[in-house]
Short mmCIF file of C-alpha atoms in Angstrom, two decimals:
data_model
loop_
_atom_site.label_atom_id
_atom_site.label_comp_id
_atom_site.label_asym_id
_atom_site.label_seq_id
_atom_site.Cartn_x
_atom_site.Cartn_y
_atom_site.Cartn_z
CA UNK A 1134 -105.49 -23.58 78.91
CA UNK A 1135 -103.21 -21.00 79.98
CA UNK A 1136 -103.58 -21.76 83.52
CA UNK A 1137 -102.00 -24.86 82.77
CA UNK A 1138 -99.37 -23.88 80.99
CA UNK A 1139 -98.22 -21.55 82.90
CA UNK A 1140 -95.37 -22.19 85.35
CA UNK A 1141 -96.51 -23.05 88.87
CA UNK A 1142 -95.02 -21.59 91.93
CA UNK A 1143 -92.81 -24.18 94.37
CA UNK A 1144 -95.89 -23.10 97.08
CA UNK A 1145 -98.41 -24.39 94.21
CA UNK A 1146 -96.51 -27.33 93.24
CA UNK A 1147 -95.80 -28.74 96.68
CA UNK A 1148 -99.25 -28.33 97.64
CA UNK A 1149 -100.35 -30.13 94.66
CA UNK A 1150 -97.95 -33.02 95.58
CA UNK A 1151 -99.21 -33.41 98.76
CA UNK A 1152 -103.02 -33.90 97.47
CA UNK A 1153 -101.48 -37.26 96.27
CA UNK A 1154 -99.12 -37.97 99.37
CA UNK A 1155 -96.09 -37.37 97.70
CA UNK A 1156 -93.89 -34.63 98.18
CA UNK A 1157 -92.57 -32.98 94.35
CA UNK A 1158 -89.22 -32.64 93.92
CA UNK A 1159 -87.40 -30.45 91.81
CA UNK A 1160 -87.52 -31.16 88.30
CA UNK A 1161 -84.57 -31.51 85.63
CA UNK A 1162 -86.41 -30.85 83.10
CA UNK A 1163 -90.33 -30.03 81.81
CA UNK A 1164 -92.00 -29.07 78.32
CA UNK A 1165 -94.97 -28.50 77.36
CA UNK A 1166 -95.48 -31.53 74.02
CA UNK A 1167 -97.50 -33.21 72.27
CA UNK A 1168 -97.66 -37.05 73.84
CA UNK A 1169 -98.50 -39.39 70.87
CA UNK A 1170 -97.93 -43.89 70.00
CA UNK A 1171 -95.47 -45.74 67.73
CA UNK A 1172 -97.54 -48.56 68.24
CA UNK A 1173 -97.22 -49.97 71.92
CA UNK A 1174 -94.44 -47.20 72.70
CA UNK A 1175 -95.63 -43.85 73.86
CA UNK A 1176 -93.63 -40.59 72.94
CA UNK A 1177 -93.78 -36.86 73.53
CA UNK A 1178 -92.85 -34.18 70.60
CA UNK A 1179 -91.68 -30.64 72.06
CA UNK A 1180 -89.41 -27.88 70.79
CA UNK A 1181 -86.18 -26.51 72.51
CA UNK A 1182 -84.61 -23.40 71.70
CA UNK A 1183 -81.08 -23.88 70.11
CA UNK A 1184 -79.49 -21.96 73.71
CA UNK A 1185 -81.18 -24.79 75.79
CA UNK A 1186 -79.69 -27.14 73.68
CA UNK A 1187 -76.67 -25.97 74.19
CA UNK A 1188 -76.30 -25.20 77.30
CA UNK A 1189 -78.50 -27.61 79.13
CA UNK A 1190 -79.33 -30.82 76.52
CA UNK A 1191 -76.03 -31.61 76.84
CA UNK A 1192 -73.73 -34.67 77.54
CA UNK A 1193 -72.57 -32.93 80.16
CA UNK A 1194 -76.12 -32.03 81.93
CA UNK A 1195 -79.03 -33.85 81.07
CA UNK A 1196 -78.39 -36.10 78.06
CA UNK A 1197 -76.58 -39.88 78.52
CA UNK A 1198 -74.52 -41.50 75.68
CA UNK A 1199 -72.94 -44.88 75.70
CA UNK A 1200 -70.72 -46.16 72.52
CA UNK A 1201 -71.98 -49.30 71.73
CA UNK A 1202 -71.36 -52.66 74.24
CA UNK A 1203 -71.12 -55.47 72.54
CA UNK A 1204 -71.07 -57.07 76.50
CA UNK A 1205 -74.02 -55.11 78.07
CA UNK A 1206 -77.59 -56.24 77.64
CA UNK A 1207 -79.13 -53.06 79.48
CA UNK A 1208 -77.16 -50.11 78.40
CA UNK A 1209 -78.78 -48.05 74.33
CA UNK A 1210 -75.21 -47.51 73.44
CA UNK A 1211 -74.72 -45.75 69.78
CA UNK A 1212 -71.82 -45.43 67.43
CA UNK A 1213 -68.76 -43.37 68.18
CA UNK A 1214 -68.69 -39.78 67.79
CA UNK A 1215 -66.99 -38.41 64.82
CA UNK A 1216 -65.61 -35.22 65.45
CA UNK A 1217 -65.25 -34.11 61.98
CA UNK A 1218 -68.86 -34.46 61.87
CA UNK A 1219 -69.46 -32.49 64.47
CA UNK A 1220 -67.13 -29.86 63.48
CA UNK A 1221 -69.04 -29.55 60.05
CA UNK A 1222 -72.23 -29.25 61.67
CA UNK A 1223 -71.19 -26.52 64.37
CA UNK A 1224 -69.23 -24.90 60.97
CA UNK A 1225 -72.74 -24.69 59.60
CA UNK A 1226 -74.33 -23.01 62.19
CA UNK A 1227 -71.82 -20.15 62.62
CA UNK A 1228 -72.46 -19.20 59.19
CA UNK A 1229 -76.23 -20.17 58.43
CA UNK A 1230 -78.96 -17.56 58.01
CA UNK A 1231 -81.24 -20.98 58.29
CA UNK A 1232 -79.46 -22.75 60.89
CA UNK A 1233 -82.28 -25.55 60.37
CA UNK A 1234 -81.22 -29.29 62.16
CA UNK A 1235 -84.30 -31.35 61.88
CA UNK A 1236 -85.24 -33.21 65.04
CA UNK A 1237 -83.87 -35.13 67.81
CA UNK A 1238 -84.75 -38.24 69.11
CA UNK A 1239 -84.05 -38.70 73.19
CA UNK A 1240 -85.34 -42.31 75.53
CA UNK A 1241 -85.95 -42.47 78.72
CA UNK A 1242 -87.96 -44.92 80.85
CA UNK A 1243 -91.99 -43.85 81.10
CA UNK A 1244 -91.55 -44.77 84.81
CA UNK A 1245 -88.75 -41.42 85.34
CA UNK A 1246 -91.24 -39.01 83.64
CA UNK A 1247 -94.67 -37.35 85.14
CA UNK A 1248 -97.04 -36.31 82.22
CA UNK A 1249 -100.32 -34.20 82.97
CA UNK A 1250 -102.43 -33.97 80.41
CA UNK A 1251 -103.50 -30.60 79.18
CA UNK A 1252 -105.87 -30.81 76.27
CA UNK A 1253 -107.06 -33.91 74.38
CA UNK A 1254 -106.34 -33.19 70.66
CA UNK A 1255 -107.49 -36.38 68.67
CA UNK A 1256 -108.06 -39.74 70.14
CA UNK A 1257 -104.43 -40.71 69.94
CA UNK A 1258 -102.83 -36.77 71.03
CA UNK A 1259 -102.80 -34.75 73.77
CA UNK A 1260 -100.76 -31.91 74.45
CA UNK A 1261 -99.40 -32.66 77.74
CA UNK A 1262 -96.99 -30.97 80.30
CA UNK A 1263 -93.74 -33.11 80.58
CA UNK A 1264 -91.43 -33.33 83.67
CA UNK A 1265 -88.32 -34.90 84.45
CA UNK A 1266 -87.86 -35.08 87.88
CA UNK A 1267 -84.35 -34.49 89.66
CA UNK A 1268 -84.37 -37.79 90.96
CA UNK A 1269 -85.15 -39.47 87.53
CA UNK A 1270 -82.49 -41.16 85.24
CA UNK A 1271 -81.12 -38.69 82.40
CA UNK A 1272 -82.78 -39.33 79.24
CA UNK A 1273 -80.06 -41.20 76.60
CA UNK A 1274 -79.74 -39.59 73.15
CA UNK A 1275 -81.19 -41.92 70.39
CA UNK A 1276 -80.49 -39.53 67.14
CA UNK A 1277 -78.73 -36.88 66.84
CA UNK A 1278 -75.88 -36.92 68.94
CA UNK A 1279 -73.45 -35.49 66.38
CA UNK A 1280 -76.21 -32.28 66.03
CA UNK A 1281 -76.23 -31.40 69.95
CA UNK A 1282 -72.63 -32.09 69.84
CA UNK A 1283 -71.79 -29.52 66.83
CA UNK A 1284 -74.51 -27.08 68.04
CA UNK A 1285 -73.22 -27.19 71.78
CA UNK A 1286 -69.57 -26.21 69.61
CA UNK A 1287 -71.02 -23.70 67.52
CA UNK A 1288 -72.57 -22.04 70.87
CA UNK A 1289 -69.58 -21.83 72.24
CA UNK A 1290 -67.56 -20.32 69.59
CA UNK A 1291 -69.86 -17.28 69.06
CA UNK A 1292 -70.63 -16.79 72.66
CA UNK A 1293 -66.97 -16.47 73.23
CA UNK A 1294 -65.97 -14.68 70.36
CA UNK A 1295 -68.90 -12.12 71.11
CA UNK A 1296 -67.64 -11.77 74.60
CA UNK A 1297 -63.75 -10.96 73.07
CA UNK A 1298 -64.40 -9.51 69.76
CA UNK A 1299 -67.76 -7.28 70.46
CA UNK A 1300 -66.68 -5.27 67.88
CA UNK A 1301 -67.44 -8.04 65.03
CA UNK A 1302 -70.91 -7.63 64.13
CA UNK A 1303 -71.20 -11.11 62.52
CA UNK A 1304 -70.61 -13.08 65.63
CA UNK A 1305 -73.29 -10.80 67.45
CA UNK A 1306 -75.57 -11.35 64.29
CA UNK A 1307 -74.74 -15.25 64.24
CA UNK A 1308 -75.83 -15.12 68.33
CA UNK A 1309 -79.39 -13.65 67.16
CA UNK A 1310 -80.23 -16.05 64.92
CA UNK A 1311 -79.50 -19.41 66.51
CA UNK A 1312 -80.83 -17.41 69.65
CA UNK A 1313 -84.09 -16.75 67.71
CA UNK A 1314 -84.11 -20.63 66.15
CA UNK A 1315 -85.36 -23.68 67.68
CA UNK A 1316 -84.95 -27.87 67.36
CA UNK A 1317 -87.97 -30.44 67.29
CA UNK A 1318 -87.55 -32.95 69.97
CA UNK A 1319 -89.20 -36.24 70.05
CA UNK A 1320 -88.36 -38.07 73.84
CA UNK A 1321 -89.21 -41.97 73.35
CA UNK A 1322 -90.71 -43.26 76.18
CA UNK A 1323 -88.78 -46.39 76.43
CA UNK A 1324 -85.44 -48.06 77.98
CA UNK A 1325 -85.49 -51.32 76.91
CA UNK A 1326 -81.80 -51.57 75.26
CA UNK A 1327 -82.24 -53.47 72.48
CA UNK A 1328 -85.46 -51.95 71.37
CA UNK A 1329 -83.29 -48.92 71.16
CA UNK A 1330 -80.80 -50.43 69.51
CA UNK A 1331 -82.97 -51.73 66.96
CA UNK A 1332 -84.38 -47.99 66.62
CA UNK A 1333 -80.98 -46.38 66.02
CA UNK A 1334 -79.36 -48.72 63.89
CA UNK A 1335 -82.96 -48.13 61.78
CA UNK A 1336 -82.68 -44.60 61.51
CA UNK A 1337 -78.64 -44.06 61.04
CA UNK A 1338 -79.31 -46.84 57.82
CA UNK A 1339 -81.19 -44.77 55.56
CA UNK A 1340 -79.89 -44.62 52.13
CA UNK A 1341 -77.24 -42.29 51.60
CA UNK A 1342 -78.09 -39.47 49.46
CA UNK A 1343 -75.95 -40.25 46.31
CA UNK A 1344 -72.55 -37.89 45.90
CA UNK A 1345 -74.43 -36.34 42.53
CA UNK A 1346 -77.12 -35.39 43.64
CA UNK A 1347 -75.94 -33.94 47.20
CA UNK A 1348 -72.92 -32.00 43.93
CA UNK A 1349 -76.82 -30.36 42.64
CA UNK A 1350 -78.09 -30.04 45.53
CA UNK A 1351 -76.27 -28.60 48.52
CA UNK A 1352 -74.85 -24.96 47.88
CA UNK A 1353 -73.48 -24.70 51.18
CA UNK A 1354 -69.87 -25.66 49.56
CA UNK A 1355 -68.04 -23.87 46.73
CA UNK A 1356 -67.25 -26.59 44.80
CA UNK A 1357 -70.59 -27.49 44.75
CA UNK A 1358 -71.77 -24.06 43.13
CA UNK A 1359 -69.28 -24.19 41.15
CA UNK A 1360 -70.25 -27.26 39.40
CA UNK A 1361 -73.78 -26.19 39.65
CA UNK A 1362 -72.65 -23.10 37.63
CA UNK A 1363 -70.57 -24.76 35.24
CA UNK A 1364 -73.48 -27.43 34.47
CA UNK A 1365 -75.73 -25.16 33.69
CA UNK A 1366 -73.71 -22.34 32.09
CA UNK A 1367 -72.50 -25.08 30.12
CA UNK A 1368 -74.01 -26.01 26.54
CA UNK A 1369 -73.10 -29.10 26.25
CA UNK A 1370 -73.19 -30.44 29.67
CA UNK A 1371 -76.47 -28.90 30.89
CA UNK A 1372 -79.06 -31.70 29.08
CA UNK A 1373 -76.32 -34.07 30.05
CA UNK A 1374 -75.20 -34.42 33.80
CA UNK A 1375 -76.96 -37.25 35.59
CA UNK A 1376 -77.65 -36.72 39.48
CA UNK A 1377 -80.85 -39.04 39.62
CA UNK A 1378 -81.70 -42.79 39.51
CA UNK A 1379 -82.43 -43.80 36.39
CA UNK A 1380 -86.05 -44.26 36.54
CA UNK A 1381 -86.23 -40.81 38.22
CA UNK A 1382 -84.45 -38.90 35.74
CA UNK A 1383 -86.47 -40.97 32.74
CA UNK A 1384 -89.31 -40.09 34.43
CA UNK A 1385 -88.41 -36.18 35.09
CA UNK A 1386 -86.79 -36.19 31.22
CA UNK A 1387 -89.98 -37.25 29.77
CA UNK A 1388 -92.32 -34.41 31.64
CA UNK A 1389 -89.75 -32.24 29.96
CA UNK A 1390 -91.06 -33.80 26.74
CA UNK A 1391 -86.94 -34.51 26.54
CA UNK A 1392 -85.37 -38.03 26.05
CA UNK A 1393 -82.80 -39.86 28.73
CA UNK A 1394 -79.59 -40.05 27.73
CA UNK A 1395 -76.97 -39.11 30.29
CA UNK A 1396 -73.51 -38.27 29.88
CA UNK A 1397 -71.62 -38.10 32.72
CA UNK A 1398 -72.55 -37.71 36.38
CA UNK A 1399 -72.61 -34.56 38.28
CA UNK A 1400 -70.17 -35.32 40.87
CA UNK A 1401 -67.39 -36.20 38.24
CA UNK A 1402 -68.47 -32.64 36.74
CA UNK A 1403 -68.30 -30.94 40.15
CA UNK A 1404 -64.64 -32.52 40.47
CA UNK A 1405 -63.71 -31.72 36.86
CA UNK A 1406 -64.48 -28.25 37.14
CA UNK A 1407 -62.58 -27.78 40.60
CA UNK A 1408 -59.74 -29.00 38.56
CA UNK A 1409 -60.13 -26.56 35.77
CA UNK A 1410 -60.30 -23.82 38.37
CA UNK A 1411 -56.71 -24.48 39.29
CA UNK A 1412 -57.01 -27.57 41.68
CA UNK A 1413 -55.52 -30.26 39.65
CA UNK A 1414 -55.12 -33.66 41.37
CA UNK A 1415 -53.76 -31.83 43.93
CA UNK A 1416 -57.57 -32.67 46.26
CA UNK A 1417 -57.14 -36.56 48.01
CA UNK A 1418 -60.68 -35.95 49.24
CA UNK A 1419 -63.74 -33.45 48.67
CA UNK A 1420 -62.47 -31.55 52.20
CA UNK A 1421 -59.12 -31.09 50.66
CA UNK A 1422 -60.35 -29.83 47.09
CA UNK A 1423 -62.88 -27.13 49.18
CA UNK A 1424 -59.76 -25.60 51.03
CA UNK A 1425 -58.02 -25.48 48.12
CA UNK A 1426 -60.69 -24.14 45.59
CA UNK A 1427 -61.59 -21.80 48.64
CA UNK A 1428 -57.82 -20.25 48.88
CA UNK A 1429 -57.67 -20.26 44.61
CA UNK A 1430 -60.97 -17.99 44.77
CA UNK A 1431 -60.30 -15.87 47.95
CA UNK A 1432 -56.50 -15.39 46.28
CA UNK A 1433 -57.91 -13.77 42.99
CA UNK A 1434 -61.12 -12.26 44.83
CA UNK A 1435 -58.00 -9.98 46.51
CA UNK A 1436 -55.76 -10.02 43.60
CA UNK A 1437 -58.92 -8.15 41.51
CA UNK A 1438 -60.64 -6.52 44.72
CA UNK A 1439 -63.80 -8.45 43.38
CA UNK A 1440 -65.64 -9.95 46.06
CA UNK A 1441 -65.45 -14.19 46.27
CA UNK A 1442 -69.02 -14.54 44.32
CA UNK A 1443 -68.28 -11.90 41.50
CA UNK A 1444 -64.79 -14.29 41.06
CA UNK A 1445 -66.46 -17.89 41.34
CA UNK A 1446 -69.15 -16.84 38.69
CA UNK A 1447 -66.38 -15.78 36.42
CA UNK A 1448 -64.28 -18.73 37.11
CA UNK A 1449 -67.70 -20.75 36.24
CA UNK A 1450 -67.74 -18.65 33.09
CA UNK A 1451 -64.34 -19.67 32.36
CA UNK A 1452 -64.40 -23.15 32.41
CA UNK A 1453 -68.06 -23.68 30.91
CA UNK A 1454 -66.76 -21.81 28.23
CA UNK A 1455 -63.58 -23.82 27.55
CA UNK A 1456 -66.10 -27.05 27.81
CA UNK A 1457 -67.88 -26.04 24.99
CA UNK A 1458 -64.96 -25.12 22.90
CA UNK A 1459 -64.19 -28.19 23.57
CA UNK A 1460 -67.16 -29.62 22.53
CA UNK A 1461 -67.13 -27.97 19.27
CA UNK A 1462 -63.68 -29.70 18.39
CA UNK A 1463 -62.99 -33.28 19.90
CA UNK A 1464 -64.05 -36.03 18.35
CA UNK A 1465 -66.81 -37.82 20.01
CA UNK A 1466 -68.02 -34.69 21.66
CA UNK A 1467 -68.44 -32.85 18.64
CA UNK A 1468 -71.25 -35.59 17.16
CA UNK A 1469 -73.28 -34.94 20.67
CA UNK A 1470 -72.84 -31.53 20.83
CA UNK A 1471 -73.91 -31.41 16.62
CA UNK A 1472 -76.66 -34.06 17.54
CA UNK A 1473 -75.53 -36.60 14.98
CA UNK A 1474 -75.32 -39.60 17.75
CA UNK A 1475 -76.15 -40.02 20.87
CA UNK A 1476 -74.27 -40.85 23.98
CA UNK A 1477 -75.34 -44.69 24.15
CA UNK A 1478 -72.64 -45.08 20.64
CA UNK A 1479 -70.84 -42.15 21.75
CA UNK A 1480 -70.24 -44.84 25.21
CA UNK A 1481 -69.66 -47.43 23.01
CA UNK A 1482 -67.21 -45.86 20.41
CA UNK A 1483 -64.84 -43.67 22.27
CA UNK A 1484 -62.20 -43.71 25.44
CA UNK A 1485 -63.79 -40.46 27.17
CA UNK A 1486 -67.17 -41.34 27.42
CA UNK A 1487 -66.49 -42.45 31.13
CA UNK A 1488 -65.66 -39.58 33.73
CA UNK A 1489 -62.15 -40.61 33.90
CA UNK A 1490 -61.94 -39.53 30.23
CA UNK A 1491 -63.97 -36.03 31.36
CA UNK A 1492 -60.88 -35.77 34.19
CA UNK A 1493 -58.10 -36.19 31.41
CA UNK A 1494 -59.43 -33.22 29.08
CA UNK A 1495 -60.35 -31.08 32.18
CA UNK A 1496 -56.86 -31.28 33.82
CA UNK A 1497 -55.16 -30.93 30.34
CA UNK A 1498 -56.96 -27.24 30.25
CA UNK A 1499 -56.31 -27.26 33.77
CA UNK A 1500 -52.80 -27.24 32.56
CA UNK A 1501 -52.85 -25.06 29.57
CA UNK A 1502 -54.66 -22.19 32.28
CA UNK A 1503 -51.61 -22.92 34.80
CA UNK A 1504 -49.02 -22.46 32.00
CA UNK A 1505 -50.64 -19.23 30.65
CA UNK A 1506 -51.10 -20.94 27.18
CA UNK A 1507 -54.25 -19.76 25.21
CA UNK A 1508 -56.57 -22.43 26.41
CA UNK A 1509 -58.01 -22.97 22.60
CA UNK A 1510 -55.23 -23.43 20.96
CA UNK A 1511 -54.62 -26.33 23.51
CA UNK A 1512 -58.19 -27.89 22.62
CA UNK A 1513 -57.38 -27.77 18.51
CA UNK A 1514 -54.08 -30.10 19.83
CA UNK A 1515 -56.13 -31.81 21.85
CA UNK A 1516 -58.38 -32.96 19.03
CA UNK A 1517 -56.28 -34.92 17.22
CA UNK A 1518 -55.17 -37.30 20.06
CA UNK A 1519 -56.48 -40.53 19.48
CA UNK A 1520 -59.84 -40.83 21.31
CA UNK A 1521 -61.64 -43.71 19.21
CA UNK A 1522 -61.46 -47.30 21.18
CA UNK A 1523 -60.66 -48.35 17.18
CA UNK A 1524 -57.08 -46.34 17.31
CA UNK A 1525 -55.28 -49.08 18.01
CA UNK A 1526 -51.66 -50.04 16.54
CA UNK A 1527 -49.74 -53.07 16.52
CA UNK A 1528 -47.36 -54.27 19.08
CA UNK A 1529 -45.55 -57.68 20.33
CA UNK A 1530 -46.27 -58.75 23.61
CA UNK A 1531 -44.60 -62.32 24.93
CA UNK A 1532 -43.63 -62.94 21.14
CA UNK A 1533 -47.14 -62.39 19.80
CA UNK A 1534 -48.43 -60.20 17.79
CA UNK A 1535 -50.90 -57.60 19.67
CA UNK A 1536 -53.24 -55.07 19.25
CA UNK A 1537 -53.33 -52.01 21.77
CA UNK A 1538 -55.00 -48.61 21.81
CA UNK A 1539 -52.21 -45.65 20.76
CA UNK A 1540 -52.14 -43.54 23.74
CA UNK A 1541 -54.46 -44.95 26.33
CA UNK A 1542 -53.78 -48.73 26.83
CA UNK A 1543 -53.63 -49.38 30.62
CA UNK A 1544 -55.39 -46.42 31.51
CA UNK A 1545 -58.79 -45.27 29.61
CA UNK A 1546 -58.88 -48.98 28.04
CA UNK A 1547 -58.05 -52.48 28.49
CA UNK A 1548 -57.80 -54.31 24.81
CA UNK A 1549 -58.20 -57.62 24.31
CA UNK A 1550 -59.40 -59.99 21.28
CA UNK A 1551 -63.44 -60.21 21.22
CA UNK A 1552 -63.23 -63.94 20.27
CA UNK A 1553 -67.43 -63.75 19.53
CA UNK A 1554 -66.59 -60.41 17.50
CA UNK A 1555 -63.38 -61.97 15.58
CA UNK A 1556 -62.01 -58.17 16.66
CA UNK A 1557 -59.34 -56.49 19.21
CA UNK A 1558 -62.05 -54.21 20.96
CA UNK A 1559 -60.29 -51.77 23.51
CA UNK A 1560 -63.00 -51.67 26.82
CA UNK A 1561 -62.97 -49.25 29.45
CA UNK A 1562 -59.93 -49.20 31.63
CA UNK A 1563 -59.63 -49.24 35.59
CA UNK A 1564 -61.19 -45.77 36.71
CA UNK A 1565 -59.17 -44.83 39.50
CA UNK A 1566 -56.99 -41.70 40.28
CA UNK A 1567 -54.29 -43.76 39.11
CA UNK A 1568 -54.93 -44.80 36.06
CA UNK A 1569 -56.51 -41.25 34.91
CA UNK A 1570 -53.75 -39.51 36.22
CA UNK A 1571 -51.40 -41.60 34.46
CA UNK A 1572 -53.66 -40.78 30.99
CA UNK A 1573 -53.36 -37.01 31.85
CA UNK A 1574 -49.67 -37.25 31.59
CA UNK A 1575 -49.72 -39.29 28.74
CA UNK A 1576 -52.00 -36.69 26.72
CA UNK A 1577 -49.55 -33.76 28.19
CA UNK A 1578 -46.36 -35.69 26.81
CA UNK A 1579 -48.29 -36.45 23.43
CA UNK A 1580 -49.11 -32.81 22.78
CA UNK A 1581 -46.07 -31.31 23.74
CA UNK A 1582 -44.28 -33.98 21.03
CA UNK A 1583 -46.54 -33.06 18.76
CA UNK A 1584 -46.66 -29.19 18.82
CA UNK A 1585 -43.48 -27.63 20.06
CA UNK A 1586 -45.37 -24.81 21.02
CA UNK A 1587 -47.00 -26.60 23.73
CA UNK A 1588 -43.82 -27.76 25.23
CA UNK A 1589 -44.80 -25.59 28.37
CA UNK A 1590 -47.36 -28.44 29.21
CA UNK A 1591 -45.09 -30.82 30.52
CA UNK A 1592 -42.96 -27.98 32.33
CA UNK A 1593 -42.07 -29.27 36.25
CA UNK A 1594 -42.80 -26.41 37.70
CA UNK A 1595 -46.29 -25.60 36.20
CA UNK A 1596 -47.43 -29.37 36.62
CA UNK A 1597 -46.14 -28.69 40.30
CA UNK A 1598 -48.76 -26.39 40.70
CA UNK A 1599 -51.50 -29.00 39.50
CA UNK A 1600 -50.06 -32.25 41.81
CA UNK A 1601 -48.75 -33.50 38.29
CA UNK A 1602 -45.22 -33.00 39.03
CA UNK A 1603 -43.81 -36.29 40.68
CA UNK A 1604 -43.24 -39.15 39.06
CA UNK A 1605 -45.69 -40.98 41.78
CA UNK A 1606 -49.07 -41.23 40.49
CA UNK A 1607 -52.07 -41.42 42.89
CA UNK A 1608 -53.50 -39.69 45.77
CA UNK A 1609 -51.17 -36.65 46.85
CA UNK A 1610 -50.37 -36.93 50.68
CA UNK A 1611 -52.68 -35.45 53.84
CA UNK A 1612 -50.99 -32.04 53.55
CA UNK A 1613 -52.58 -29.08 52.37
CA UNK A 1614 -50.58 -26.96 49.70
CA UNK A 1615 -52.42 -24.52 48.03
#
């Protein structure tokens, strides 16, 4: 076998040519795969080193891509590039001690390849010896475009920075490993368009990996681990933070020998406990929140000359310890946390049951932490506010008489007369940024009426800090203020 897989010379390859009558030209491309079906349509699996990929599999070399045409009938054309996308991915590699991609899928017409077969494996694989030759079509990227895109990046960026900063061992130790690491490719042997089409659409439409679980998941971002931390350093939230399906997590609860009763999901918890950490509402999306829990940590990592992991674990520490406090005093919580109901009638009976209720307490500590008041003493306040969906007090409205919640009409709950019940009942409000937000500063301006020793809540300048200080409510705008 090695004789065949072994490179042959040009004297070796022309002569072999000519046994046919046709004179070899040079190739683009060859690898030695494995040429297997889908059905009627023949493919060939191989494996490129990550260099090749970048520096030859690329738009600019060998590989074709089209954006989709709603007008042509013979062109595979894809969705756009986004380069965001691309940027994460080539992010990922600079910094990845497992720089793993998972495979890309190439086309090209069967009549622009030769394929000699080496060794039959099974009745349906060989392992065959792949060429593209120069005259042949370039073969048109099926899957994957944003990965050869972000890899071709990430190539670049070391390469360079190797070349300019030689003195920086990580971009020499970065080089190694994607160097040393490789990428499955699987080249469809097919160019009819709208077969293609069919194929990408197919695999781009997979389900999306919910935001929860990816929050329990991926560890690749600090906001991530720090919700992972917090859940599980966290009493009362470790048993409770939901990241499967239902029937997965019943299923998973009960080979625990444990019941299913979720709480709140893990993604609100991730975001709750980037808030506690000193982001506020200050993130308008999870990119945003990352730079600024990023700059928070690296700040106090050089304020302490701790490194960033020492500081995240404490700040983890921090807030699943101000959770539980808080689960030993507010109504609601204190029952779960005690065992004495469970969250079904904790859902049912009380306005923070939903994760916009988790973001009001969080951002209130949030607050207390920003304004240097003892955290605790905030949570005993915090207790008394009115978190029953029965708190409700009297009003006029239009000349009628009304019933409304005391502090959270319009935000946490909507109440309206159950005509079936012969009862106001107050039911779960909007839960948008807008309306919680709006319910955080409503809780700040109840405590600091209530306790004048928590006037410091409402102060500008530390709401400022948190994105609480405008009068606007909502998502903050594009730029980043840490």
């Amino acid at each position: 076998m090695s004789e065949h897989i072994e490179a042959t010379s040009d004297l070796d390859a022309v002569a072999s040519s000519l046994k046919g009558n046709l004179l070899s030209l040079p190739a683009k491309f060859e690898a030695i795969g494995f040429l297997s079906a889908a059905g009627v349509m023949k493919k060939v699996t191989f494996v490129v080193p990550f260099r090749e990929v970048a520096e030859q599999l690329t738009f600019e070399r060998l590989l074709d891509r089209h954006d989709f045409d709603a007008e042509s009938l013979t062109t595979p054309g894809q969705r756009d590039i986004s380069q965001s996308h691309a940027d994460k991915i080539a992010t990922f590699l600079q910094g990845a001690d497992r720089p793993y991609l998972g495979t890309l899928t190439v086309a090209i017409d069967e009549s622009d390849v030769r394929i000699e077969e080496i060794q039959r494996v099974s009745p349906n694989v060989s392992l065959v010896r792949l060429t593209i030759p120069s005259t042949s079509d370039n073969p048109v990227i099926e899957d994957g475009q944003h990965r050869v895109k972000g890899l071709t990046q990430a190539w670049q960026v070391i390469t360079e920075d190797a070349k300019r900063l030689p003195e920086q061992q990580q971009f020499s130790e970065a080089r190694n490993l994607l160097e040393a690491s490789s990428i499955e490719v699987t080249m469809l042997l097919e160019n009819d368009a709208s077969v293609l089409s069919t194929i990408f659409v197919k695999m781009a439409s997979t389900r999306p990996i919910s935001s929860s679980l990816i929050a329990i998941m991926d560890s690749s971002a600090i906001q991530n681990r720090l919700g992972q931390m917090v859940t599980r350093g966290s009493i009362f939230l470790a048993d409770r933070t939901s990241y499967l399906s239902a029937a997965a997590a019943r299923k998973l609860a009960s080979a625990k020998g444990r019941g299913y009763d979720p709480l709140y999901p893990a993604a609100a918890v991730r975001s709750a406990a980037a808030s506690m950490a000193g982001v506020g509402v200050r993130d308008r999306s999870p990119d945003q929140r990352e730079g600024i829990l990023t700059a928070l940590i690296e700040k106090r990592a050089r304020d302490e000359q701790r490194s960033m992991e020492d500081v995240l674990k404490a700040v983890a520490d921090e807030v699943a310890s101000a959770v539980d406090y808080a689960a030993g005093r507010i109504p609601g919580w204190k029952q779960l946390l005690a065992g004495t109901t469970t969250v079904s009638d904790f859902k049912a009976n009380f306005v923070h049951s939903s994760a916009a209720g988790l973001h009001v307490i969080a951002n209130v500590i949030a607050v207390a932490r920003a304004a240097g008041i003892d955290t605790e003493a905030v949570i005993d306040a915090l207790a008394e506010a009115p978190w029953s969906r029965y708190d409700l007090r009297e009003t006029q409205r239009d000349g009628e008489v009304v019933r409304v919640h005391e502090l959270y009409e319009g935000t946490l709950v909507n109440t309206a007369f159950d005509t079936k019940a012969g009862m106001w009942r107050a039911a779960p409000g909007g839960a948008t940024r807008t309306t919680y937000e709006a319910a955080i500063k409503e809780t700040l301006r109840w405590l600091a009426d209530n306790d004048q020793s928590l006037r410091k809540l409402t102060d500008v300048s530390v709401l400022q800090q948190l994105g609480l200080g405008g009068r606007k409510v909502g998502r903050p705008s594009k730029q980043l203020k840490v």
